[in-house]
JSON list of C-alpha atoms in Angstrom, two decimals:
[
{"chain": "A", "resi": 1, "resn": "MET", "atom": "CA", "xyz": [-0.41, 50.96, 16.25]},
{"chain": "A", "resi": 2, "resn": "GLY", "atom": "CA", "xyz": [-2.49, 48.11, 16.24]},
{"chain": "A", "resi": 3, "resn": "ARG", "atom": "CA", "xyz": [-1.48, 47.39, 12.08]},
{"chain": "A", "resi": 4, "resn": "LYS", "atom": "CA", "xyz": [2.05, 47.17, 13.04]},
{"chain": "A", "resi": 5, "resn": "ASP", "atom": "CA", "xyz": [1.57, 44.50, 16.03]},
{"chain": "A", "resi": 6, "resn": "ALA", "atom": "CA", "xyz": [-0.26, 42.13, 14.06]},
{"chain": "A", "resi": 7, "resn": "SER", "atom": "CA", "xyz": [2.08, 42.25, 11.12]},
{"chain": "A", "resi": 8, "resn": "THR", "atom": "CA", "xyz": [4.96, 41.41, 13.63]},
{"chain": "A", "resi": 9, "resn": "SER", "atom": "CA", "xyz": [3.32, 38.20, 15.23]},
{"chain": "A", "resi": 10, "resn": "ARG", "atom": "CA", "xyz": [3.92, 35.11, 13.87]},
{"chain": "A", "resi": 11, "resn": "THR", "atom": "CA", "xyz": [0.82, 32.75, 13.02]},
{"chain": "A", "resi": 12, "resn": "PRO", "atom": "CA", "xyz": [1.07, 29.39, 14.83]},
{"chain": "A", "resi": 13, "resn": "VAL", "atom": "CA", "xyz": [2.24, 27.46, 11.68]},
{"chain": "A", "resi": 14, "resn": "ASP", "atom": "CA", "xyz": [4.90, 29.59, 11.34]},
{"chain": "A", "resi": 15, "resn": "GLN", "atom": "CA", "xyz": [5.86, 29.59, 14.97]},
{"chain": "A", "resi": 16, "resn": "TYR", "atom": "CA", "xyz": [5.75, 25.53, 14.67]},
{"chain": "A", "resi": 17, "resn": "ARG", "atom": "CA", "xyz": [7.94, 25.45, 11.67]},
{"chain": "A", "resi": 18, "resn": "LYS", "atom": "CA", "xyz": [10.35, 27.94, 13.09]},
{"chain": "A", "resi": 19, "resn": "GLN", "atom": "CA", "xyz": [10.73, 25.56, 16.12]},
{"chain": "A", "resi": 20, "resn": "ILE", "atom": "CA", "xyz": [10.97, 22.61, 13.17]},
{"chain": "A", "resi": 21, "resn": "GLY", "atom": "CA", "xyz": [13.87, 23.58, 12.03]},
{"chain": "A", "resi": 22, "resn": "LYS", "atom": "CA", "xyz": [15.46, 24.62, 14.77]},
{"chain": "A", "resi": 23, "resn": "GLN", "atom": "CA", "xyz": [15.54, 21.06, 16.17]},
{"chain": "A", "resi": 24, "resn": "ASP", "atom": "CA", "xyz": [16.58, 19.70, 12.79]},
{"chain": "A", "resi": 25, "resn": "TYR", "atom": "CA", "xyz": [19.82, 21.78, 12.66]},
{"chain": "A", "resi": 26, "resn": "LYS", "atom": "CA", "xyz": [20.84, 20.54, 15.65]},
{"chain": "A", "resi": 27, "resn": "LYS", "atom": "CA", "xyz": [21.06, 17.20, 14.57]},
{"chain": "A", "resi": 28, "resn": "THR", "atom": "CA", "xyz": [24.25, 15.92, 12.40]},
{"chain": "A", "resi": 29, "resn": "ARG", "atom": "CA", "xyz": [23.40, 14.44, 9.01]},
{"chain": "A", "resi": 30, "resn": "PRO", "atom": "CA", "xyz": [23.74, 11.01, 9.47]},
{"chain": "A", "resi": 31, "resn": "VAL", "atom": "CA", "xyz": [20.94, 11.32, 11.63]},
{"chain": "A", "resi": 32, "resn": "LEU", "atom": "CA", "xyz": [19.45, 13.25, 8.73]},
{"chain": "A", "resi": 33, "resn": "ARG", "atom": "CA", "xyz": [20.13, 11.28, 6.36]},
{"chain": "A", "resi": 34, "resn": "ALA", "atom": "CA", "xyz": [18.48, 8.02, 8.41]},
{"chain": "A", "resi": 35, "resn": "THR", "atom": "CA", "xyz": [15.46, 9.60, 9.08]},
{"chain": "A", "resi": 36, "resn": "ARG", "atom": "CA", "xyz": [15.00, 10.93, 5.75]},
{"chain": "A", "resi": 37, "resn": "LEU", "atom": "CA", "xyz": [15.87, 6.99, 4.23]},
{"chain": "A", "resi": 38, "resn": "LYS", "atom": "CA", "xyz": [13.32, 5.61, 6.65]},
{"chain": "A", "resi": 39, "resn": "ALA", "atom": "CA", "xyz": [10.47, 8.57, 5.33]},
{"chain": "A", "resi": 40, "resn": "GLU", "atom": "CA", "xyz": [11.18, 7.32, 1.78]},
{"chain": "A", "resi": 41, "resn": "ALA", "atom": "CA", "xyz": [11.09, 3.86, 2.51]},
{"chain": "A", "resi": 42, "resn": "LYS", "atom": "CA", "xyz": [8.00, 3.86, 4.43]},
{"chain": "A", "resi": 43, "resn": "LYS", "atom": "CA", "xyz": [6.20, 5.44, 0.97]},
{"chain": "A", "resi": 44, "resn": "THR", "atom": "CA", "xyz": [8.02, 2.68, -1.06]},
{"chain": "A", "resi": 45, "resn": "ALA", "atom": "CA", "xyz": [6.75, -0.32, 0.84]},
{"chain": "A", "resi": 46, "resn": "LEU", "atom": "CA", "xyz": [4.02, -2.58, -0.04]},
{"chain": "A", "resi": 47, "resn": "GLY", "atom": "CA", "xyz": [1.26, -1.96, 1.75]},
{"chain": "A", "resi": 48, "resn": "ILE", "atom": "CA", "xyz": [-0.89, -4.89, 3.50]},
{"chain": "A", "resi": 49, "resn": "LYS", "atom": "CA", "xyz": [-3.87, -3.79, 1.37]},
{"chain": "A", "resi": 50, "resn": "GLU", "atom": "CA", "xyz": [-1.52, -4.26, -1.81]},
{"chain": "A", "resi": 51, "resn": "VAL", "atom": "CA", "xyz": [-0.45, -7.58, -0.61]},
{"chain": "A", "resi": 52, "resn": "ALA", "atom": "CA", "xyz": [-3.96, -9.06, -0.12]},
{"chain": "A", "resi": 53, "resn": "LEU", "atom": "CA", "xyz": [-5.22, -7.83, -3.30]},
{"chain": "A", "resi": 54, "resn": "VAL", "atom": "CA", "xyz": [-2.60, -9.26, -5.02]},
{"chain": "A", "resi": 55, "resn": "LEU", "atom": "CA", "xyz": [-2.97, -12.70, -2.92]},
{"chain": "A", "resi": 56, "resn": "ALA", "atom": "CA", "xyz": [-6.73, -12.31, -3.36]},
{"chain": "A", "resi": 57, "resn": "ALA", "atom": "CA", "xyz": [-6.51, -12.26, -7.29]},
{"chain": "A", "resi": 58, "resn": "ILE", "atom": "CA", "xyz": [-3.92, -15.23, -7.88]},
{"chain": "A", "resi": 59, "resn": "LEU", "atom": "CA", "xyz": [-6.58, -17.36, -5.72]},
{"chain": "A", "resi": 60, "resn": "VAL", "atom": "CA", "xyz": [-9.43, -16.13, -7.98]},
{"chain": "A", "resi": 61, "resn": "PHE", "atom": "CA", "xyz": [-7.62, -17.39, -10.82]},
{"chain": "A", "resi": 62, "resn": "LEU", "atom": "CA", "xyz": [-6.30, -20.90, -9.54]},
{"chain": "A", "resi": 63, "resn": "LEU", "atom": "CA", "xyz": [-10.13, -21.73, -8.59]},
{"chain": "A", "resi": 64, "resn": "ALA", "atom": "CA", "xyz": [-11.94, -20.23, -11.69]},
{"chain": "A", "resi": 65, "resn": "PHE", "atom": "CA", "xyz": [-8.79, -22.51, -13.27]},
{"chain": "A", "resi": 66, "resn": "TYR", "atom": "CA", "xyz": [-9.97, -25.26, -11.05]},
{"chain": "A", "resi": 67, "resn": "ALA", "atom": "CA", "xyz": [-13.69, -24.88, -12.20]},
{"chain": "A", "resi": 68, "resn": "PHE", "atom": "CA", "xyz": [-13.31, -24.84, -15.34]},
{"chain": "A", "resi": 69, "resn": "PHE", "atom": "CA", "xyz": [-11.52, -28.51, -15.15]},
{"chain": "A", "resi": 70, "resn": "TYR", "atom": "CA", "xyz": [-13.39, -29.95, -13.56]},
{"chain": "A", "resi": 71, "resn": "LEU", "atom": "CA", "xyz": [-16.86, -29.03, -15.50]},
{"chain": "A", "resi": 72, "resn": "ASN", "atom": "CA", "xyz": [-15.07, -29.78, -18.08]},
{"chain": "A", "resi": 73, "resn": "VAL", "atom": "CA", "xyz": [-14.22, -33.59, -17.03]},
{"chain": "A", "resi": 74, "resn": "SER", "atom": "CA", "xyz": [-17.58, -34.10, -15.35]},
{"chain": "A", "resi": 75, "resn": "ASN", "atom": "CA", "xyz": [-19.40, -33.50, -18.43]},
{"chain": "A", "resi": 76, "resn": "GLU", "atom": "CA", "xyz": [-16.53, -35.73, -20.57]},
{"chain": "A", "resi": 77, "resn": "VAL", "atom": "CA", "xyz": [-17.95, -38.68, -17.96]},
{"chain": "A", "resi": 78, "resn": "ASP", "atom": "CA", "xyz": [-21.44, -37.98, -17.99]},
{"chain": "A", "resi": 79, "resn": "LEU", "atom": "CA", "xyz": [-20.76, -38.40, -21.68]},
{"chain": "A", "resi": 80, "resn": "ASP", "atom": "CA", "xyz": [-19.19, -41.52, -21.55]},
{"chain": "A", "resi": 81, "resn": "LEU", "atom": "CA", "xyz": [-22.03, -43.29, -20.41]},
{"chain": "A", "resi": 82, "resn": "ASP", "atom": "CA", "xyz": [-24.82, -44.69, -22.50]},
{"chain": "A", "resi": 83, "resn": "PRO", "atom": "CA", "xyz": [-27.99, -45.14, -20.90]},
{"chain": "A", "resi": 84, "resn": "ASP", "atom": "CA", "xyz": [-29.06, -47.61, -23.95]},
{"chain": "A", "resi": 85, "resn": "GLU", "atom": "CA", "xyz": [-25.82, -50.47, -21.83]},
{"chain": "A", "resi": 86, "resn": "ASN", "atom": "CA", "xyz": [-28.69, -52.08, -20.05]}
]
């Protein structure tokens, strides 16, 4: 008799899923569609981390570009000065 009682009882997860199914069944199609579209938009939206990484990469590239030309120009200015001119 104990086995029969155990098989008929549902796990809490199954009860929870059944309850959610009943709630979703009461909703109309437009509401379900809007909920689905909102969830998909969250999945595909860019996160703050991705935007920050892209901005950091652009900043590093610009700083490297600036440093390269700054060092290149400063070396050319030093070569133009002759210590023997005086």
